Short mmCIF file of N, CA, C and O in Angstrom, two decimals:
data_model
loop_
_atom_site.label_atom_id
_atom_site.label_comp_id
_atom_site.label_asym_id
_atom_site.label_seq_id
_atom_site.Cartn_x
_atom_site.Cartn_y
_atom_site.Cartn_z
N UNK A 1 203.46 -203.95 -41.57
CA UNK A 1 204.14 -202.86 -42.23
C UNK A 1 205.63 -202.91 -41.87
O UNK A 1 206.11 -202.68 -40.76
N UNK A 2 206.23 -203.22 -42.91
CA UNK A 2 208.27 -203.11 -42.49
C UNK A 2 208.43 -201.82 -41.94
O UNK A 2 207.92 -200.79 -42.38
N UNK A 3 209.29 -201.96 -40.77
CA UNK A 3 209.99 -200.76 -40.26
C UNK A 3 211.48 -201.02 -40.20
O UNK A 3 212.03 -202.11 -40.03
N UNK A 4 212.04 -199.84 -40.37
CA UNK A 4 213.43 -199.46 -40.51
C UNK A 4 213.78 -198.85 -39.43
O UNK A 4 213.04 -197.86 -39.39
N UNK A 5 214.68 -198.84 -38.25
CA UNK A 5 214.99 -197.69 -37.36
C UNK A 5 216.62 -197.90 -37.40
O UNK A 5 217.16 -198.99 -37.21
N UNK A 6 217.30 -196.69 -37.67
CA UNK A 6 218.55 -196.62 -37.35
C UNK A 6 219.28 -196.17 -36.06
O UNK A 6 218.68 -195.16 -35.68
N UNK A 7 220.41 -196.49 -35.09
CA UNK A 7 220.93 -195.67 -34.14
C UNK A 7 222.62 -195.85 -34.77
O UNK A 7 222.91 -196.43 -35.82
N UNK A 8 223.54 -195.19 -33.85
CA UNK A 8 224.75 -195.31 -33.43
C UNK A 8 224.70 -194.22 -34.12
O UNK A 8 225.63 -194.41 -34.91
N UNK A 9 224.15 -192.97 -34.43
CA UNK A 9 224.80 -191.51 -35.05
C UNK A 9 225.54 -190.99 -33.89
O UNK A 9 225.72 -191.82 -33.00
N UNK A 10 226.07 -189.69 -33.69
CA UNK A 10 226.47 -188.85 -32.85
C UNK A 10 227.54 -188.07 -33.42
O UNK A 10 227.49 -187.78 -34.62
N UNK A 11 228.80 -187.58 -32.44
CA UNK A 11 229.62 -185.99 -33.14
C UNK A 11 230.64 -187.25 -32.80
O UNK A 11 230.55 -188.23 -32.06
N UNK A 12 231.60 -186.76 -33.66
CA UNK A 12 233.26 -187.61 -33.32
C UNK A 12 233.65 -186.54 -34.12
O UNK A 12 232.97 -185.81 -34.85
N UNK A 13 235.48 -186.58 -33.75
CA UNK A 13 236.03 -185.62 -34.45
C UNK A 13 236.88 -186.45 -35.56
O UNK A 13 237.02 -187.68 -35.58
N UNK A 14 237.41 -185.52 -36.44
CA UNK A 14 237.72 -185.93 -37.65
C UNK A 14 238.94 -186.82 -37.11
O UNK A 14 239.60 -186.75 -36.08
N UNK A 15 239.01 -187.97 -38.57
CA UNK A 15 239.79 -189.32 -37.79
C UNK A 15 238.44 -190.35 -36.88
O UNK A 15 238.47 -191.54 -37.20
N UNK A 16 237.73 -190.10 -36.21
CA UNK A 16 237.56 -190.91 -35.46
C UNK A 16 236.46 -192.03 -36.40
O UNK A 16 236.24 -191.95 -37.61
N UNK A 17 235.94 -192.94 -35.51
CA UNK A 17 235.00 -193.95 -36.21
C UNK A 17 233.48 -193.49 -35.74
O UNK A 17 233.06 -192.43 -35.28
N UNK A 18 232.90 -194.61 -36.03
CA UNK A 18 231.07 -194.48 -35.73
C UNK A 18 230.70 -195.82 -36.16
O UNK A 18 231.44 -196.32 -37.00
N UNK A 19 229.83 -196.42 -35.81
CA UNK A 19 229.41 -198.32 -36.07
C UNK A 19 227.21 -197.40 -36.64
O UNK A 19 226.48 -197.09 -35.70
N UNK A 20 227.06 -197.34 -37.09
CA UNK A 20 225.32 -197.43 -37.80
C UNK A 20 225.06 -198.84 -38.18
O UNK A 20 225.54 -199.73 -38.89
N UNK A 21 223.69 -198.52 -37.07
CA UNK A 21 223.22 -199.82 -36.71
C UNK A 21 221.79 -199.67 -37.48
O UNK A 21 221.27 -198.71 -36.92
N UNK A 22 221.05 -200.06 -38.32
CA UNK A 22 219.58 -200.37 -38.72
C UNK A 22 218.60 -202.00 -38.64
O UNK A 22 218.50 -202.95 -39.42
N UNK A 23 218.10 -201.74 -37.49
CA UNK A 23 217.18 -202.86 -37.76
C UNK A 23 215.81 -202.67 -38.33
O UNK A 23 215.12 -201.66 -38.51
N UNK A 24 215.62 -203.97 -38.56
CA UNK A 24 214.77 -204.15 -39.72
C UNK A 24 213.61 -204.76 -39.18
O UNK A 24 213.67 -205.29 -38.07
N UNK A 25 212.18 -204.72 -40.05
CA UNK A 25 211.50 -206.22 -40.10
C UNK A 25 210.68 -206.14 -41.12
O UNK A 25 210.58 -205.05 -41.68
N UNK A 26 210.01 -207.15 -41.54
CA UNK A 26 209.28 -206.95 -42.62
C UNK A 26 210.02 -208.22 -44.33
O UNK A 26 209.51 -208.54 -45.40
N UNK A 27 211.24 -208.48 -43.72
CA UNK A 27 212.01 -208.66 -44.17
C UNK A 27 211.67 -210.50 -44.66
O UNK A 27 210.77 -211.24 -44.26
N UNK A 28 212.70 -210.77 -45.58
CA UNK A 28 214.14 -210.22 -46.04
C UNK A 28 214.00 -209.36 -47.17
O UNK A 28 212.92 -209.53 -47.73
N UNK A 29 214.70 -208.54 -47.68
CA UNK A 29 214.90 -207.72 -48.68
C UNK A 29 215.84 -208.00 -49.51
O UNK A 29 216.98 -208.37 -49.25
N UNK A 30 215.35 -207.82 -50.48
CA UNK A 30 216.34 -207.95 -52.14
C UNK A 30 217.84 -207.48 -52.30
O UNK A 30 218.84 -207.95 -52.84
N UNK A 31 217.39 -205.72 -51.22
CA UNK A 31 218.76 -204.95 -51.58
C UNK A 31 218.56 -204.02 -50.42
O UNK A 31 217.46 -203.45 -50.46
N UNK A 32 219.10 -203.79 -49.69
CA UNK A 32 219.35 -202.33 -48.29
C UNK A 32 220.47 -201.85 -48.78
O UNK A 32 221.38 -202.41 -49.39
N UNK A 33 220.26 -200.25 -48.32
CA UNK A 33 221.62 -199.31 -48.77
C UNK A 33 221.38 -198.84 -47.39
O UNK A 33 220.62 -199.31 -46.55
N UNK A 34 222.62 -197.24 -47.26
CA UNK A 34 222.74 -196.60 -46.45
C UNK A 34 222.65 -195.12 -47.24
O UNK A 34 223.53 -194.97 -48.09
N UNK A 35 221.74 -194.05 -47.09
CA UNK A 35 221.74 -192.73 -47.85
C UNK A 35 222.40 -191.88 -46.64
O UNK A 35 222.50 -192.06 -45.43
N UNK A 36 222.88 -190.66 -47.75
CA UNK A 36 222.80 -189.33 -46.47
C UNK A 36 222.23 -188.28 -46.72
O UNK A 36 222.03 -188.37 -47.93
N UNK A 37 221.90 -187.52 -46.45
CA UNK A 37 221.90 -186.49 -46.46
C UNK A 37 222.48 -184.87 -45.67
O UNK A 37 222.61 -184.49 -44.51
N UNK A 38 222.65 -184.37 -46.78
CA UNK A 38 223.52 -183.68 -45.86
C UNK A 38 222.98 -182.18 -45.47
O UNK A 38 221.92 -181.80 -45.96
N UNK A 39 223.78 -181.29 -44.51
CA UNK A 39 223.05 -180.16 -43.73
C UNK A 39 222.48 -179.50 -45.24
O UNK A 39 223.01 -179.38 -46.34
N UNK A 40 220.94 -179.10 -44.63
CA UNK A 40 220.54 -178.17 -45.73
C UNK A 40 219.90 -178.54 -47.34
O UNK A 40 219.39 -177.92 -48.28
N UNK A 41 220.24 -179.86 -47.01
CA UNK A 41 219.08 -180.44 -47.84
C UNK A 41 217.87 -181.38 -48.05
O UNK A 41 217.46 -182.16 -48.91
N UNK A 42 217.48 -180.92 -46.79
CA UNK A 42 215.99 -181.96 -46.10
C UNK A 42 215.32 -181.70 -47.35
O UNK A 42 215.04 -182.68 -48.04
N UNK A 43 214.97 -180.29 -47.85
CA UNK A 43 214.05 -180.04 -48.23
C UNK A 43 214.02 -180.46 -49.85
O UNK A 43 212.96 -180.40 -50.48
N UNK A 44 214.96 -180.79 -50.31
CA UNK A 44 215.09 -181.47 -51.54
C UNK A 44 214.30 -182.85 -51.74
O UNK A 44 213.90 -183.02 -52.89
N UNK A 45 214.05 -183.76 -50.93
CA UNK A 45 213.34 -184.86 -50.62
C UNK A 45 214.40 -185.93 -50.99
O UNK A 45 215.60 -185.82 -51.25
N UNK A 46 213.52 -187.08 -50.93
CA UNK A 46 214.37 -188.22 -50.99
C UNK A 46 215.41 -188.32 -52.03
O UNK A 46 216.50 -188.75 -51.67
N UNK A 47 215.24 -187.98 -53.27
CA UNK A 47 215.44 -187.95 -54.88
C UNK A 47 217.22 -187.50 -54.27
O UNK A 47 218.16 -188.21 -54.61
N UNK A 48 217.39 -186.49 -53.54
CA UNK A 48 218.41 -185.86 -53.31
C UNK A 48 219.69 -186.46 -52.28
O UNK A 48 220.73 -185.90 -51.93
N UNK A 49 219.10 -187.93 -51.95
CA UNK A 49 219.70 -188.26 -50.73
C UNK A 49 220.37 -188.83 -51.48
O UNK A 49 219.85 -189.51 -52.37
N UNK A 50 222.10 -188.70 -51.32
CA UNK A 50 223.33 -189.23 -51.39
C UNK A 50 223.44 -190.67 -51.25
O UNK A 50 223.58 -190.95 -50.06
N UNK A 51 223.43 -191.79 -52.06
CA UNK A 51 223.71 -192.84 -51.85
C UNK A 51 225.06 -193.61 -51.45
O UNK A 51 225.72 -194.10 -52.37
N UNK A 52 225.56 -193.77 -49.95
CA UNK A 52 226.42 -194.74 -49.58
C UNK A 52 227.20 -195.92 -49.92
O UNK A 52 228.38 -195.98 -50.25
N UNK A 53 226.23 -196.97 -49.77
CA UNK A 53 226.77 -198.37 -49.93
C UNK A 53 225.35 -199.09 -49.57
O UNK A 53 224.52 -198.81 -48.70
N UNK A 54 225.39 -200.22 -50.68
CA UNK A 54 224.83 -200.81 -50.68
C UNK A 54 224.84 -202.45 -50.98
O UNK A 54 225.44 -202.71 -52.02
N UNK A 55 224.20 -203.80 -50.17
CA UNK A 55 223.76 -204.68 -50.20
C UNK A 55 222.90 -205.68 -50.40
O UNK A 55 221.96 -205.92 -49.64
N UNK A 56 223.23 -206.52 -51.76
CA UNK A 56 221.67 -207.64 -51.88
C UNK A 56 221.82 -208.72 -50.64
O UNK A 56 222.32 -208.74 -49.51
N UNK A 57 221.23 -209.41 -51.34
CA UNK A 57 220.83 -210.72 -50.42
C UNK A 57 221.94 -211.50 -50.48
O UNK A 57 222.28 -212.22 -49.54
N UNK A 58 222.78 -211.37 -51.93
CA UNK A 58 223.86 -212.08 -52.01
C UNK A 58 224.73 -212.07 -51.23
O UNK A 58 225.32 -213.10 -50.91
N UNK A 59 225.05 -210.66 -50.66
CA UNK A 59 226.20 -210.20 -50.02
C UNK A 59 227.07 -209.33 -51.13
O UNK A 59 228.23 -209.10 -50.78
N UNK A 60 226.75 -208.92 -52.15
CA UNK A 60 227.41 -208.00 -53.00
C UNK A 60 227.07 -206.78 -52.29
O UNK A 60 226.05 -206.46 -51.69
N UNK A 61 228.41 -206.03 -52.55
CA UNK A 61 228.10 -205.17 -52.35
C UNK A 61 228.86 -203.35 -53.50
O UNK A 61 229.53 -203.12 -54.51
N UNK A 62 228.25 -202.69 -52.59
CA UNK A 62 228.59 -201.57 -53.68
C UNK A 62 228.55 -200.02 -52.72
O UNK A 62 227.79 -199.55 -51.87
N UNK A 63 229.83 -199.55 -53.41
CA UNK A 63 230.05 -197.93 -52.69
C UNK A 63 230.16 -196.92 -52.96
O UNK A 63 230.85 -196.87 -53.98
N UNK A 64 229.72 -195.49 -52.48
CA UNK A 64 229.87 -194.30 -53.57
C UNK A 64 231.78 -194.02 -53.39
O UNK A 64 232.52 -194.25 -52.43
N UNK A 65 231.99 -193.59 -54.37
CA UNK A 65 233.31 -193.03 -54.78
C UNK A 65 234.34 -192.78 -53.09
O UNK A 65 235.26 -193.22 -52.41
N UNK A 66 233.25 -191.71 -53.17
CA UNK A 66 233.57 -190.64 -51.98
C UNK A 66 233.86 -191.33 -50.63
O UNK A 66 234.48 -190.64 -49.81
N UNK A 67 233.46 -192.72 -50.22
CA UNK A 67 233.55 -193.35 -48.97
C UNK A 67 233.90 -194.91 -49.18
O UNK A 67 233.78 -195.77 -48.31
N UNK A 68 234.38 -195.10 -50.56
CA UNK A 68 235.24 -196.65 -50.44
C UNK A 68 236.52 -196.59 -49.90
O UNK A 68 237.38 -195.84 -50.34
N UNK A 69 236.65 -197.18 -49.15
CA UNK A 69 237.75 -197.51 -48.49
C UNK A 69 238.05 -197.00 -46.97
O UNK A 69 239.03 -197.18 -46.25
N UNK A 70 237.00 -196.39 -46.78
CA UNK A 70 236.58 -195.89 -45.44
C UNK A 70 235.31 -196.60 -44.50
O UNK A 70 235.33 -196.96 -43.32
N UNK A 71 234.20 -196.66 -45.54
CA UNK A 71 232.63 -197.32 -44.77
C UNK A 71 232.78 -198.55 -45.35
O UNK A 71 233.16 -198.66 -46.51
N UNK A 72 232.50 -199.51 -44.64
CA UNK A 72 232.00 -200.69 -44.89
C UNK A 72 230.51 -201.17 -44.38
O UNK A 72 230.19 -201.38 -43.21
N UNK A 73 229.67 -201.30 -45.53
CA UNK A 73 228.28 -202.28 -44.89
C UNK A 73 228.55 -203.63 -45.14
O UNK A 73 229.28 -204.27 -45.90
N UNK A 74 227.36 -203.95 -43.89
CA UNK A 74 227.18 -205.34 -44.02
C UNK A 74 225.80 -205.89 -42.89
O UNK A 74 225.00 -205.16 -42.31
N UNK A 75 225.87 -207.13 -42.86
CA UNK A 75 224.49 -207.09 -42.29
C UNK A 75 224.57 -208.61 -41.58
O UNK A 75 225.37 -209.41 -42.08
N UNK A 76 223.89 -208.98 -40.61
CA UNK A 76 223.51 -210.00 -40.00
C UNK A 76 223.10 -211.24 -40.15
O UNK A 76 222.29 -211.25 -41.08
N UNK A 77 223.29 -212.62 -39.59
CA UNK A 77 223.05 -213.87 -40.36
C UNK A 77 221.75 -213.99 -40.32
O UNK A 77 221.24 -215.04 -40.72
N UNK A 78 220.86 -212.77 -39.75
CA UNK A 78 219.27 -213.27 -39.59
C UNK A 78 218.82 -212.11 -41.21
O UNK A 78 217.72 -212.07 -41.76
N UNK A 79 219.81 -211.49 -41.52
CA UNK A 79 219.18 -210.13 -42.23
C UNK A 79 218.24 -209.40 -42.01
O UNK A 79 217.39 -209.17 -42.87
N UNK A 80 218.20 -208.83 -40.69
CA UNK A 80 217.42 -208.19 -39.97
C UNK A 80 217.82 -206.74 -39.37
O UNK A 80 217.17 -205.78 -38.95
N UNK A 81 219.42 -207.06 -39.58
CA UNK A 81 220.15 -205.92 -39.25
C UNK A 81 220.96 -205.45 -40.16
O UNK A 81 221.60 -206.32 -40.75
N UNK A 82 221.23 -203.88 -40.62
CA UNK A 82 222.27 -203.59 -41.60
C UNK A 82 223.30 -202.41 -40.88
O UNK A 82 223.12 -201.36 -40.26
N UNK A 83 224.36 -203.14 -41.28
CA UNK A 83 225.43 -202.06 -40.35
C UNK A 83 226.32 -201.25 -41.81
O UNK A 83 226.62 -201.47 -42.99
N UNK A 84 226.47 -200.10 -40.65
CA UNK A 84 227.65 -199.45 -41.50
C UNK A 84 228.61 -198.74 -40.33
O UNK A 84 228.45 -197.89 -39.45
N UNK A 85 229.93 -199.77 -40.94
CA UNK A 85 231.42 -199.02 -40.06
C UNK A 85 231.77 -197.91 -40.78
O UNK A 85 232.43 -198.03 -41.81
N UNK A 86 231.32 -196.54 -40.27
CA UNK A 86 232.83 -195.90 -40.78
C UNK A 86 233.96 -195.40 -40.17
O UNK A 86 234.08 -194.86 -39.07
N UNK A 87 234.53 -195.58 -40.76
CA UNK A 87 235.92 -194.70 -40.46
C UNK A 87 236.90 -194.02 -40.92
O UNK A 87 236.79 -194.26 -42.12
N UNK A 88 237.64 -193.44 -40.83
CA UNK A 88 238.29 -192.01 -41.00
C UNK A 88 237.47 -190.96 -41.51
O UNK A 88 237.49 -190.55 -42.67
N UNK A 89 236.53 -190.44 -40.30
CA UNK A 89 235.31 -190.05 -40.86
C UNK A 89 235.99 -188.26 -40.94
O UNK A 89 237.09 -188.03 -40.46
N UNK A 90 235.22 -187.23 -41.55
CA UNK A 90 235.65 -186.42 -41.98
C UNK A 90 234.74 -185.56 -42.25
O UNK A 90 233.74 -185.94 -42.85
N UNK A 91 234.93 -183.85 -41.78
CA UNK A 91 233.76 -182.85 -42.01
C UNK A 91 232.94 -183.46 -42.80
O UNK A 91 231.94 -183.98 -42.32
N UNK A 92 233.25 -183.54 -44.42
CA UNK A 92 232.18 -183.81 -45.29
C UNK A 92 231.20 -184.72 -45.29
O UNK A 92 230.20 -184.58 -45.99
N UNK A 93 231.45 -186.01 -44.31
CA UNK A 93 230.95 -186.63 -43.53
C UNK A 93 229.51 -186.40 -43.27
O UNK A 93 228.68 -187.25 -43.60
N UNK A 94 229.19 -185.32 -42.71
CA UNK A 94 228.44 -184.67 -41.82
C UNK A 94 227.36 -184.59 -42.10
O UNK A 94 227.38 -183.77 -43.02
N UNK A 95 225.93 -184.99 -41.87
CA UNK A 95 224.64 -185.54 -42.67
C UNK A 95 223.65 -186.34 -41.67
O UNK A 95 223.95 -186.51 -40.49
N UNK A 96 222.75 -186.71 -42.10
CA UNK A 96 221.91 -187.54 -41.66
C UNK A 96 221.70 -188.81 -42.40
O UNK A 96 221.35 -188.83 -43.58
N UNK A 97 221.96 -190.07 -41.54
CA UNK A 97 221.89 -190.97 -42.71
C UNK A 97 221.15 -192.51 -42.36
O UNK A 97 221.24 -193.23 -41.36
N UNK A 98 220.66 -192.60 -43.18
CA UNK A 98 219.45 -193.54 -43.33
C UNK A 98 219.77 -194.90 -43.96
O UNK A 98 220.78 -195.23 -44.58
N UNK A 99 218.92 -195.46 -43.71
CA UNK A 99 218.97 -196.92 -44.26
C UNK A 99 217.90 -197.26 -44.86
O UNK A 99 216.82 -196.72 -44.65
N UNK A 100 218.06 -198.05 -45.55
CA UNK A 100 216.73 -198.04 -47.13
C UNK A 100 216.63 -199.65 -47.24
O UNK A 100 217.60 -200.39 -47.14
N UNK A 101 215.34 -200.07 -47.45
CA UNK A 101 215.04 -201.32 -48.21
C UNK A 101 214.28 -201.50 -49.33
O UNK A 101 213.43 -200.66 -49.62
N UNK A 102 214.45 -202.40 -49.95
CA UNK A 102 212.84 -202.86 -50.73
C UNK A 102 213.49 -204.13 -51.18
O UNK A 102 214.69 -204.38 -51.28
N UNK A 103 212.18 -205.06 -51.49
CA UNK A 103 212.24 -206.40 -51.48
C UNK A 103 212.26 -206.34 -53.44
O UNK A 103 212.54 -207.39 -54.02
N UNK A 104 211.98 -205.19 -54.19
CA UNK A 104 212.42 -206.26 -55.76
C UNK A 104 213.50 -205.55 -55.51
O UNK A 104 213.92 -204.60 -54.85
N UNK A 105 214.04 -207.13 -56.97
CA UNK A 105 215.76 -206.89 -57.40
C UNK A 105 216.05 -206.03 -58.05
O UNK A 105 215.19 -205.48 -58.74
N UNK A 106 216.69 -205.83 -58.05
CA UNK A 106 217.82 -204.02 -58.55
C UNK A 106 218.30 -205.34 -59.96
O UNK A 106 218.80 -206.46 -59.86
N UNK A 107 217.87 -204.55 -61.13
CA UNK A 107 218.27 -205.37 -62.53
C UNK A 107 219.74 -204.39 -62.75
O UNK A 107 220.40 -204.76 -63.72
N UNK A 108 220.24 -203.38 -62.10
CA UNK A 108 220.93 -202.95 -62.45
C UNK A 108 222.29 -202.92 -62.07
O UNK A 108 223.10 -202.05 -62.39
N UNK A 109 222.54 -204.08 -61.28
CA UNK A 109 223.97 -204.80 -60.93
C UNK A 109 224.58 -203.58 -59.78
O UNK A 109 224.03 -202.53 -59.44
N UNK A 110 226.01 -204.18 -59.31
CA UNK A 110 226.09 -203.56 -58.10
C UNK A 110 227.29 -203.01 -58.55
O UNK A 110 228.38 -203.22 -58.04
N UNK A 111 227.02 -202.08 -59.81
CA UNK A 111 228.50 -201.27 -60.11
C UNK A 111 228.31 -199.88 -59.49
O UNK A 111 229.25 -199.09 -59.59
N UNK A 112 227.18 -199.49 -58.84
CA UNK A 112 226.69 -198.27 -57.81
C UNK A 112 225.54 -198.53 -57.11
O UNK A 112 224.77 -199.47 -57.31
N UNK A 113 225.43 -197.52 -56.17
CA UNK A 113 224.56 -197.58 -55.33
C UNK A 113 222.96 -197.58 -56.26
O UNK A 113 222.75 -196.88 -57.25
N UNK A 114 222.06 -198.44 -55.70
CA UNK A 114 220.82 -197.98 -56.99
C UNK A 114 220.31 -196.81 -56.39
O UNK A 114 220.34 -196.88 -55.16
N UNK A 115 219.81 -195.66 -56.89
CA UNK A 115 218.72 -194.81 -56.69
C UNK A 115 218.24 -194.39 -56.00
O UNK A 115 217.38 -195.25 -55.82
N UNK A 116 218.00 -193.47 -55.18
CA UNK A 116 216.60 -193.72 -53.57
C UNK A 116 215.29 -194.15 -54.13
O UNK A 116 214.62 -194.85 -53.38
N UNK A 117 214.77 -193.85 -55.38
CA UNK A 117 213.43 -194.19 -56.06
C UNK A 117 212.80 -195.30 -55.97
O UNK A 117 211.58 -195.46 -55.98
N UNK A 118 214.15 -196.55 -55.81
CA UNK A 118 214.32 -198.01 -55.84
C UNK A 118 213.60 -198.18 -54.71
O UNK A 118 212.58 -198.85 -54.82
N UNK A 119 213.89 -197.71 -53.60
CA UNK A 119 213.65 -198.29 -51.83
C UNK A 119 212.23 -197.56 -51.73
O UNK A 119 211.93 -196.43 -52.11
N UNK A 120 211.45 -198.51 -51.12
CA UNK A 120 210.27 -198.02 -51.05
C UNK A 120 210.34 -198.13 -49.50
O UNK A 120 209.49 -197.39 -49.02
N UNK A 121 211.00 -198.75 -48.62
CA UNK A 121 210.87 -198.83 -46.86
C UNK A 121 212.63 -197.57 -46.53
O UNK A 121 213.77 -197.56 -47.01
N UNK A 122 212.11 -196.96 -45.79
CA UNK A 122 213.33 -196.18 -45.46
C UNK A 122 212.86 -195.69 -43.45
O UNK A 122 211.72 -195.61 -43.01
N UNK A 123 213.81 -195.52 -42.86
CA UNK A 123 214.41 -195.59 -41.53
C UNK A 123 213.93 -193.78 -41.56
O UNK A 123 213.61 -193.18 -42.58
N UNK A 124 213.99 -193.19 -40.15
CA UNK A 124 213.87 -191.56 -39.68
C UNK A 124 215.00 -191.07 -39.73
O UNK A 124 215.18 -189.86 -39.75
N UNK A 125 216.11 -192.09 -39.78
CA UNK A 125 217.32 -191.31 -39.90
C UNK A 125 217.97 -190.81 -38.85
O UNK A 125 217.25 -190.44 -37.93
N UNK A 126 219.76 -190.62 -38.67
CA UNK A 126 220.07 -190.61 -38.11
C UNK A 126 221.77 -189.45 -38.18
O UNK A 126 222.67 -189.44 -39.02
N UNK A 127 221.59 -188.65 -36.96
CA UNK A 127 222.73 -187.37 -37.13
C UNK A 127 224.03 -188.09 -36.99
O UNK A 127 224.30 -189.08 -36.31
N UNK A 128 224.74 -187.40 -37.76
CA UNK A 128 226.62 -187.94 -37.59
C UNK A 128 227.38 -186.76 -38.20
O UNK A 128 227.53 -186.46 -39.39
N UNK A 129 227.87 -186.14 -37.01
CA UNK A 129 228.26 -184.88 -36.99
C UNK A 129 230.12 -185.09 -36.65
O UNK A 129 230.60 -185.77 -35.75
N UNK A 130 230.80 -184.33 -37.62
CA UNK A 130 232.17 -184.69 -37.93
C UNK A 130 232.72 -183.35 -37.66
O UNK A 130 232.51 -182.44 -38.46
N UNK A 131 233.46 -183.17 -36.50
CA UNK A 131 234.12 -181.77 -36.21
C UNK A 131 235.74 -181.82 -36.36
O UNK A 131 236.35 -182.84 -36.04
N UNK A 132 236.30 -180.86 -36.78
CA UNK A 132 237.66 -180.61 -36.44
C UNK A 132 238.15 -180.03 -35.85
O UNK A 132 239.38 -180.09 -35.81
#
């Protein structure tokens, strides 16, 4: 059974960085993203989780609006691991955020993040709390 576990969440204040770390197994996978979610909407379910940035196998990659030029993913020469740098992180920031796999291809090119519907393996997730 693939498992996902994410670490490196915690509080930084606005400006500062954070490194999210997800390892993997089960692998390799087609496409891993990074979701969030944010305070107050656990209860919406997956459907609702904010899509990040995301990576195929190729190394393409793809970012929401809101965090290009700030987060960068990327991932390991074994593809076992998927990272996300961010930085100049910022209240809105503030969420729980996960890392997603699934092994079919995304037919739908990497002009956005695909879907949460897409990822059928997803991580418990992880707090990143942005104060000012």
């Amino acid at each position: 059974q693939p498992q996902l576990a994410e670490s490196g969440g915690g509080s930084v204040e606005v400006g500062g960085s954070l490194r999210l770390s997800c390892v993997t197994s089960g692998g390799p996978y087609a496409m891993m993203a990074w979701f969030r979610e944010a305070p107050g909407k656990k209860r919406e379910g997956v459907t609702a989780r904010e899509g990040i940035a995301a990576i195929n196998r190729a190394g393409d990659t793809s970012y929401a609006e809101a965090v290009k030029g700030r987060f960068t993913i990327s991932k390991d020469n074994t593809e076992n691991i998927l990272y996300l740098q961010m930085d100049s992180l910022q209240p809105e920031d503030t969420a729980v955020y996960y890392c997603a796999a699934d092994r079919a291809i995304w037919s739908g090119g990497m002009a956005g993040v695909p879907p949460p519907p897409l990822f059928q393996y997803w991580g418990p997730g992880t707090q990143v709390t942005v104060s000012s």
